[in-house]
Short mmCIF file of C-alpha atoms in Angstrom, two decimals:
data_model
loop_
_atom_site.label_atom_id
_atom_site.label_comp_id
_atom_site.label_asym_id
_atom_site.label_seq_id
_atom_site.Cartn_x
_atom_site.Cartn_y
_atom_site.Cartn_z
CA UNK A 1 42.09 -51.80 34.50
CA UNK A 2 40.35 -52.94 31.30
CA UNK A 3 37.13 -51.29 32.45
CA UNK A 4 38.93 -48.03 33.17
CA UNK A 5 40.47 -47.95 29.66
CA UNK A 6 37.10 -48.53 28.02
CA UNK A 7 35.43 -45.79 30.09
CA UNK A 8 38.24 -43.37 29.37
CA UNK A 9 37.97 -44.09 25.64
CA UNK A 10 34.21 -43.49 25.67
CA UNK A 11 34.61 -40.24 27.57
CA UNK A 12 37.21 -38.98 25.11
CA UNK A 13 35.00 -39.94 22.16
CA UNK A 14 32.06 -38.09 23.70
CA UNK A 15 34.15 -34.95 24.19
CA UNK A 16 35.43 -35.13 20.63
CA UNK A 17 31.90 -35.49 19.26
CA UNK A 18 30.69 -32.58 21.37
CA UNK A 19 33.55 -30.40 20.12
CA UNK A 20 32.66 -31.23 16.49
CA UNK A 21 29.05 -30.26 17.10
CA UNK A 22 30.06 -26.95 18.64
CA UNK A 23 32.24 -26.18 15.64
CA UNK A 24 29.33 -26.86 13.29
CA UNK A 25 26.81 -24.85 15.27
CA UNK A 26 28.56 -21.50 15.76
CA UNK A 27 29.23 -20.04 12.33
CA UNK A 28 27.85 -16.50 12.48
CA UNK A 29 27.76 -13.95 15.27
CA UNK A 30 24.38 -12.27 15.45
CA UNK A 31 23.99 -9.44 17.94
CA UNK A 32 26.56 -11.02 20.23
CA UNK A 33 24.99 -14.47 19.84
CA UNK A 34 25.95 -17.34 17.55
CA UNK A 35 23.66 -18.72 14.88
CA UNK A 36 23.67 -22.48 14.43
CA UNK A 37 24.77 -24.01 11.15
CA UNK A 38 21.79 -26.37 11.11
CA UNK A 39 19.03 -25.08 8.85
CA UNK A 40 15.30 -25.71 9.11
CA UNK A 41 12.55 -25.27 6.53
CA UNK A 42 9.68 -22.89 7.17
CA UNK A 43 6.49 -22.65 5.11
CA UNK A 44 4.94 -19.25 4.49
CA UNK A 45 1.44 -18.33 3.41
CA UNK A 46 0.57 -14.64 3.23
CA UNK A 47 -2.74 -13.14 2.19
CA UNK A 48 -3.01 -9.60 0.90
CA UNK A 49 -6.77 -9.10 0.34
CA UNK A 50 -7.71 -6.66 -2.43
CA UNK A 51 -4.30 -6.93 -4.09
CA UNK A 52 -4.54 -8.09 -7.69
CA UNK A 53 -1.09 -8.25 -9.27
CA UNK A 54 -2.52 -8.29 -12.78
CA UNK A 55 -4.75 -5.24 -12.39
CA UNK A 56 -3.21 -2.88 -9.85
CA UNK A 57 -2.99 0.55 -11.51
CA UNK A 58 -2.28 4.02 -10.18
CA UNK A 59 0.23 6.79 -10.61
CA UNK A 60 2.50 4.61 -8.50
CA UNK A 61 4.74 1.63 -9.29
CA UNK A 62 3.85 -1.73 -10.79
CA UNK A 63 3.81 -4.60 -8.31
CA UNK A 64 5.19 -8.13 -8.20
CA UNK A 65 6.75 -10.74 -5.94
CA UNK A 66 9.86 -8.63 -5.46
CA UNK A 67 7.78 -6.10 -3.54
CA UNK A 68 7.20 -8.68 -0.78
CA UNK A 69 9.48 -8.53 2.25
CA UNK A 70 9.54 -10.75 5.34
CA UNK A 71 11.74 -9.50 8.18
CA UNK A 72 12.96 -12.43 10.33
CA UNK A 73 13.78 -12.00 14.04
CA UNK A 74 15.42 -14.86 16.02
CA UNK A 75 15.27 -15.28 19.78
CA UNK A 76 18.65 -14.98 21.52
CA UNK A 77 19.77 -16.39 24.86
CA UNK A 78 18.27 -13.43 26.72
CA UNK A 79 14.86 -13.99 25.14
CA UNK A 80 15.04 -11.01 22.80
CA UNK A 81 14.05 -11.34 19.16
CA UNK A 82 16.84 -9.79 17.08
CA UNK A 83 16.86 -9.18 13.35
CA UNK A 84 18.54 -11.94 11.30
CA UNK A 85 17.74 -11.10 7.68
CA UNK A 86 15.01 -10.66 5.12
CA UNK A 87 13.65 -14.10 4.22
CA UNK A 88 14.90 -15.46 0.88
CA UNK A 89 11.95 -15.29 -1.57
CA UNK A 90 13.43 -17.62 -4.21
CA UNK A 91 10.88 -20.35 -3.47
CA UNK A 92 7.95 -18.06 -2.69
CA UNK A 93 5.42 -17.31 -5.42
CA UNK A 94 2.43 -14.99 -5.65
CA UNK A 95 -0.81 -15.43 -7.54
CA UNK A 96 -3.21 -12.92 -9.06
CA UNK A 97 -5.35 -13.00 -5.91
CA UNK A 98 -2.58 -11.59 -3.74
CA UNK A 99 -1.71 -14.86 -1.98
CA UNK A 100 1.99 -15.56 -1.54
CA UNK A 101 3.15 -19.03 -0.52
CA UNK A 102 6.32 -21.09 -0.49
CA UNK A 103 9.25 -22.10 1.70
CA UNK A 104 12.58 -20.80 2.90
CA UNK A 105 15.41 -22.01 5.12
CA UNK A 106 16.66 -20.35 8.28
CA UNK A 107 19.02 -21.40 11.09
CA UNK A 108 17.16 -23.46 13.69
CA UNK A 109 15.64 -21.51 16.54
CA UNK A 110 12.56 -19.59 17.64
CA UNK A 111 11.43 -16.81 15.31
CA UNK A 112 8.99 -13.97 14.89
CA UNK A 113 8.28 -12.31 11.53
CA UNK A 114 7.14 -8.93 10.20
CA UNK A 115 5.74 -9.10 6.65
CA UNK A 116 5.32 -6.14 4.32
CA UNK A 117 4.31 -5.67 0.71
CA UNK A 118 5.06 -2.66 -1.45
CA UNK A 119 8.13 -1.39 0.39
CA UNK A 120 11.01 -0.75 -1.99
CA UNK A 121 14.26 -2.54 -1.20
CA UNK A 122 16.49 -0.69 -0.90
CA UNK A 123 14.34 2.25 0.06
CA UNK A 124 14.74 5.40 -1.99
CA UNK A 125 14.14 9.09 -1.51
CA UNK A 126 10.34 8.80 -1.63
CA UNK A 127 9.92 6.26 1.17
CA UNK A 128 12.37 5.26 3.89
CA UNK A 129 12.66 2.82 6.77
CA UNK A 130 15.69 2.34 9.04
CA UNK A 131 17.81 -0.56 7.82
CA UNK A 132 17.57 -3.25 10.55
CA UNK A 133 20.85 -4.26 12.17
CA UNK A 134 21.80 -7.45 14.01
CA UNK A 135 21.01 -5.65 17.27
CA UNK A 136 17.54 -4.50 16.13
CA UNK A 137 14.89 -5.90 18.47
CA UNK A 138 11.43 -6.66 17.10
CA UNK A 139 10.08 -4.43 19.87
CA UNK A 140 12.13 -1.46 18.64
CA UNK A 141 10.21 1.33 16.94
CA UNK A 142 10.66 0.68 13.22
CA UNK A 143 8.77 3.25 11.18
CA UNK A 144 8.01 3.87 7.52
CA UNK A 145 8.33 7.50 6.48
CA UNK A 146 6.86 9.13 3.39
CA UNK A 147 9.45 11.75 2.49
CA UNK A 148 8.23 13.04 -0.86
CA UNK A 149 7.07 11.86 -4.28
CA UNK A 150 5.20 8.65 -5.00
CA UNK A 151 4.04 6.41 -2.15
CA UNK A 152 3.58 2.71 -3.01
CA UNK A 153 0.46 0.75 -2.09
CA UNK A 154 1.96 -0.57 1.15
CA UNK A 155 0.36 -3.63 2.78
CA UNK A 156 1.13 -4.40 6.45
CA UNK A 157 -0.38 -6.43 9.26
CA UNK A 158 -3.58 -5.32 10.98
CA UNK A 159 -3.25 -2.59 13.58
CA UNK A 160 -2.69 -4.08 17.04
CA UNK A 161 -1.12 -7.31 15.73
CA UNK A 162 1.05 -9.16 18.25
CA UNK A 163 3.89 -11.23 16.71
CA UNK A 164 3.56 -15.01 16.95
CA UNK A 165 6.57 -17.19 17.84
CA UNK A 166 7.49 -20.13 15.59
CA UNK A 167 9.95 -22.91 16.43
CA UNK A 168 12.14 -24.04 13.52
CA UNK A 169 13.83 -27.40 14.09
CA UNK A 170 15.59 -30.07 12.03
CA UNK A 171 13.65 -33.23 11.13
CA UNK A 172 10.41 -31.70 12.33
CA UNK A 173 7.40 -30.87 10.23
CA UNK A 174 8.20 -27.44 8.76
CA UNK A 175 6.69 -24.60 10.75
CA UNK A 176 3.67 -23.09 8.99
CA UNK A 177 3.65 -19.29 9.14
CA UNK A 178 0.31 -17.70 8.20
CA UNK A 179 0.32 -13.94 7.87
CA UNK A 180 -2.42 -11.53 6.82
CA UNK A 181 -1.65 -8.14 5.34
CA UNK A 182 -3.99 -5.24 4.82
CA UNK A 183 -3.58 -2.10 2.79
CA UNK A 184 -2.06 0.53 5.09
CA UNK A 185 -2.63 3.55 2.89
CA UNK A 186 -5.50 5.66 1.64
CA UNK A 187 -5.99 6.56 -2.02
CA UNK A 188 -7.68 9.58 -3.59
CA UNK A 189 -9.19 9.23 -7.09
CA UNK A 190 -10.95 11.85 -9.20
CA UNK A 191 -13.86 11.61 -11.65
CA UNK A 192 -14.87 14.32 -14.11
CA UNK A 193 -18.41 14.10 -15.51
CA UNK A 194 -20.84 16.48 -17.14
CA UNK A 195 -23.77 17.14 -14.85
CA UNK A 196 -26.05 19.51 -13.02
CA UNK A 197 -27.67 19.82 -9.63
CA UNK A 198 -31.34 18.88 -9.35
CA UNK A 199 -32.59 19.87 -5.92
CA UNK A 200 -30.26 18.32 -3.37
CA UNK A 201 -28.85 15.68 -5.69
CA UNK A 202 -26.56 15.69 -8.70
CA UNK A 203 -27.48 14.35 -12.11
CA UNK A 204 -25.00 13.14 -14.69
CA UNK A 205 -25.34 14.20 -18.31
CA UNK A 206 -24.09 11.58 -20.79
CA UNK A 207 -22.40 12.99 -23.89
CA UNK A 208 -20.58 11.75 -26.97
CA UNK A 209 -18.11 14.58 -26.37
CA UNK A 210 -15.24 14.29 -23.91
CA UNK A 211 -15.57 16.18 -20.64
CA UNK A 212 -12.15 17.65 -21.52
CA UNK A 213 -13.47 19.28 -24.70
CA UNK A 214 -13.65 18.91 -28.47
CA UNK A 215 -10.77 21.27 -29.21
CA UNK A 216 -8.76 20.30 -26.12
CA UNK A 217 -7.81 17.26 -24.09
CA UNK A 218 -6.24 16.72 -20.67
CA UNK A 219 -2.52 17.43 -21.00
CA UNK A 220 -1.43 17.28 -17.35
CA UNK A 221 -2.89 17.08 -13.87
CA UNK A 222 -1.50 17.67 -10.39
CA UNK A 223 -2.88 16.83 -6.96
CA UNK A 224 -1.71 18.61 -3.80
CA UNK A 225 -2.67 17.80 -0.20
CA UNK A 226 -2.39 19.67 3.09
CA UNK A 227 -1.43 18.27 6.52
CA UNK A 228 -0.63 14.70 5.49
CA UNK A 229 0.66 12.25 8.10
CA UNK A 230 4.21 11.18 7.12
CA UNK A 231 4.87 8.14 9.34
CA UNK A 232 3.40 4.75 10.25
CA UNK A 233 4.73 1.69 12.09
CA UNK A 234 6.28 -1.17 10.13
CA UNK A 235 4.73 -3.70 12.49
CA UNK A 236 1.06 -2.91 11.84
CA UNK A 237 0.62 0.42 10.06
CA UNK A 238 -0.40 2.29 13.21
CA UNK A 239 0.01 6.04 12.95
CA UNK A 240 3.06 7.70 14.48
CA UNK A 241 2.98 11.30 15.66
CA UNK A 242 5.03 13.50 13.39
CA UNK A 243 5.12 16.84 11.65
CA UNK A 244 2.50 16.92 8.86
CA UNK A 245 3.64 17.86 5.37
CA UNK A 246 2.02 19.02 2.14
CA UNK A 247 2.88 16.61 -0.70
CA UNK A 248 2.16 17.19 -4.38
CA UNK A 249 1.80 14.58 -7.08
CA UNK A 250 1.81 14.61 -10.86
CA UNK A 251 -0.73 12.22 -12.35
CA UNK A 252 0.81 9.72 -14.74
CA UNK A 253 -1.07 10.23 -17.99
CA UNK A 254 -2.41 8.44 -19.92
CA UNK A 255 -1.84 5.37 -17.69
CA UNK A 256 -3.99 6.69 -14.85
CA UNK A 257 -6.86 7.78 -17.12
CA UNK A 258 -9.99 5.78 -17.94
CA UNK A 259 -12.56 7.41 -20.24
CA UNK A 260 -16.20 6.46 -19.82
CA UNK A 261 -18.49 4.75 -22.31
CA UNK A 262 -21.64 3.97 -20.27
CA UNK A 263 -24.82 5.26 -21.99
CA UNK A 264 -26.48 5.80 -18.60
CA UNK A 265 -25.26 6.94 -15.20
CA UNK A 266 -21.89 5.92 -13.80
CA UNK A 267 -21.97 2.83 -11.60
CA UNK A 268 -18.50 3.28 -10.09
CA UNK A 269 -18.66 3.79 -6.34
CA UNK A 270 -22.45 3.59 -6.20
CA UNK A 271 -24.55 1.41 -3.92
CA UNK A 272 -25.05 -1.90 -5.66
CA UNK A 273 -22.77 -0.75 -8.47
CA UNK A 274 -19.16 -1.42 -9.37
CA UNK A 275 -16.69 -1.02 -6.52
CA UNK A 276 -13.65 -2.74 -7.97
CA UNK A 277 -11.31 0.18 -7.61
CA UNK A 278 -8.33 -1.92 -8.70
CA UNK A 279 -9.61 -2.44 -12.22
CA UNK A 280 -11.88 0.40 -13.29
CA UNK A 281 -13.43 -0.19 -16.70
CA UNK A 282 -14.86 2.35 -19.21
CA UNK A 283 -18.36 0.92 -18.82
CA UNK A 284 -18.33 1.92 -15.12
CA UNK A 285 -18.22 5.61 -16.10
CA UNK A 286 -20.82 7.73 -17.89
CA UNK A 287 -20.15 8.39 -21.57
CA UNK A 288 -17.96 11.46 -21.95
CA UNK A 289 -16.74 11.26 -18.34
CA UNK A 290 -13.31 10.23 -17.09
CA UNK A 291 -11.72 8.60 -14.03
CA UNK A 292 -8.23 9.32 -12.71
CA UNK A 293 -6.31 6.85 -10.53
CA UNK A 294 -4.86 9.03 -7.79
CA UNK A 295 -1.97 8.78 -5.33
CA UNK A 296 -1.60 6.80 -2.14
CA UNK A 297 -1.06 8.69 1.12
CA UNK A 298 -0.86 7.64 4.75
CA UNK A 299 -4.23 7.96 6.49
CA UNK A 300 -5.31 9.97 9.49
CA UNK A 301 -7.34 7.17 11.02
CA UNK A 302 -6.46 3.50 10.54
CA UNK A 303 -9.58 1.91 11.99
CA UNK A 304 -13.20 2.52 13.02
CA UNK A 305 -15.85 3.43 10.48
CA UNK A 306 -17.47 5.80 12.96
CA UNK A 307 -14.24 7.65 13.77
CA UNK A 308 -14.05 11.39 13.21
CA UNK A 309 -10.68 11.80 11.53
CA UNK A 310 -8.84 14.92 10.59
CA UNK A 311 -9.30 16.06 7.03
CA UNK A 312 -7.11 17.32 4.23
CA UNK A 313 -7.72 19.93 1.56
CA UNK A 314 -7.10 18.66 -1.95
CA UNK A 315 -6.05 21.04 -4.69
CA UNK A 316 -6.48 19.75 -8.24
CA UNK A 317 -4.72 21.56 -11.06
CA UNK A 318 -5.44 20.64 -14.68
CA UNK A 319 -3.91 21.90 -17.91
CA UNK A 320 -5.36 21.43 -21.38
CA UNK A 321 -3.60 20.55 -24.56
CA UNK A 322 -3.05 23.49 -26.89
CA UNK A 323 -6.39 24.94 -27.98
CA UNK A 324 -6.19 25.83 -31.66
CA UNK A 325 -9.38 27.88 -31.37
CA UNK A 326 -8.24 30.18 -28.56
CA UNK A 327 -4.51 29.72 -29.28
CA UNK A 328 -3.64 28.97 -25.68
CA UNK A 329 -3.22 26.35 -22.98
CA UNK A 330 -6.04 26.51 -20.44
CA UNK A 331 -5.43 25.89 -16.73
CA UNK A 332 -8.00 25.31 -14.00
CA UNK A 333 -7.65 24.84 -10.24
CA UNK A 334 -10.28 23.11 -8.13
CA UNK A 335 -10.11 23.23 -4.33
CA UNK A 336 -11.77 20.35 -2.48
CA UNK A 337 -11.92 20.76 1.33
CA UNK A 338 -12.79 18.17 3.97
CA UNK A 339 -11.36 15.06 2.32
CA UNK A 340 -11.12 12.13 4.74
CA UNK A 341 -8.14 9.78 4.56
CA UNK A 342 -8.81 6.43 6.23
CA UNK A 343 -6.75 3.26 6.04
CA UNK A 344 -7.74 0.86 3.26
CA UNK A 345 -10.21 3.27 1.70
CA UNK A 346 -10.27 5.03 -1.63
CA UNK A 347 -11.84 8.47 -1.60
CA UNK A 348 -13.55 9.23 -4.91
CA UNK A 349 -13.78 12.96 -5.61
CA UNK A 350 -16.44 13.40 -8.27
CA UNK A 351 -16.47 16.71 -10.10
CA UNK A 352 -19.63 17.66 -11.98
CA UNK A 353 -18.81 19.94 -14.90
CA UNK A 354 -21.62 22.22 -16.13
CA UNK A 355 -21.59 23.87 -19.50
CA UNK A 356 -19.48 22.91 -22.46
CA UNK A 357 -16.52 21.09 -20.86
CA UNK A 358 -13.91 21.31 -18.09
CA UNK A 359 -11.79 23.92 -19.88
CA UNK A 360 -14.56 26.02 -21.42
CA UNK A 361 -16.87 26.92 -18.56
CA UNK A 362 -16.81 29.65 -15.94
CA UNK A 363 -19.51 28.06 -13.84
CA UNK A 364 -18.89 26.73 -10.35
CA UNK A 365 -17.99 23.05 -10.23
CA UNK A 366 -20.04 20.78 -7.96
CA UNK A 367 -18.17 18.11 -6.03
CA UNK A 368 -19.19 14.95 -4.20
CA UNK A 369 -16.89 12.75 -2.13
CA UNK A 370 -17.47 9.00 -1.92
CA UNK A 371 -15.64 6.29 0.05
CA UNK A 372 -14.97 2.72 -1.04
CA UNK A 373 -12.82 -0.41 -0.50
CA UNK A 374 -13.79 -1.32 3.05
CA UNK A 375 -17.22 0.28 2.99
CA UNK A 376 -19.21 3.00 1.27
CA UNK A 377 -20.58 6.25 2.57
CA UNK A 378 -21.02 9.68 1.08
CA UNK A 379 -20.51 13.32 1.96
CA UNK A 380 -21.03 16.47 -0.03
CA UNK A 381 -19.03 19.58 -0.70
CA UNK A 382 -18.74 22.54 -3.03
CA UNK A 383 -15.65 23.76 -4.86
CA UNK A 384 -15.00 26.82 -6.97
#
């Protein structure tokens, strides 16, 4: 009888302990499944090559840690990875080299993550993504759509990335999550320089006078594109079929303008020259010339240097300040066909201005188109 009482007492104690543990575990319902109360620490390290938080300039937004997002998906009882939340970034810091590192806590379990940098939260009218719900599976099609206006410099994982599973458990060494992000947009910049054509090549003409004139300056500038792809995948930046649109952008002056001071030829975008397109300095540009940081757009082709992508036509409209000599504002339009848009590349449209200056010449402009960031190559074109 004594043995029976002891066994009964132990059994009751075990049941009571089990009931307490169940009460502590199930605190939140997530997609029809309960999240445990026990929390585990996870360490993150994310690299965003080519992102320099101190130097990034364009007609777009300024960037900082708040532009980083990490979407967390937890495995449920059926083996599906459902959205839990954006990871808390309180203990995650970023340095000037675009490396983000730190820790966060999540309920114990098996997770997969989708990182992104540059996506506004909440999204606005310019850029949108569907807000994930507790039933959103990581395999669902989650797309980023460029609706209108300014597109941020969005960084996502490489195209073709397969999510890695990480186990988060109490009293274990914190899981180490290493993620690499790559720029998922193209950018189009413009240079104005005095110059002339010598045979099949173009020659720059340094000048102490601004390419925008002595009685005028650049008052405003617009850039319009045809047939731009509006949608990419959140997972890896892969292109999504959609209806092309024709966005227009107003250049943010004077922030996007760099005026040249180099006594010789420009070295920006040249072989063996300066290809730091995140921090363009006056000495990279021929004296009298000017560089304009242009807008980001989604590319046609995300990969492959030897791909033959579709092309866009760029229309550049410029307006001068009031010309006291002619008593008018002067407007010019320059059409640039066959502009390639490839992921993680900046296209540099270089406009050679003959004659006096941009606003006081009736001569045909000559245009070259250079590529940078991932690699350099060159094509040629003419514009009226």
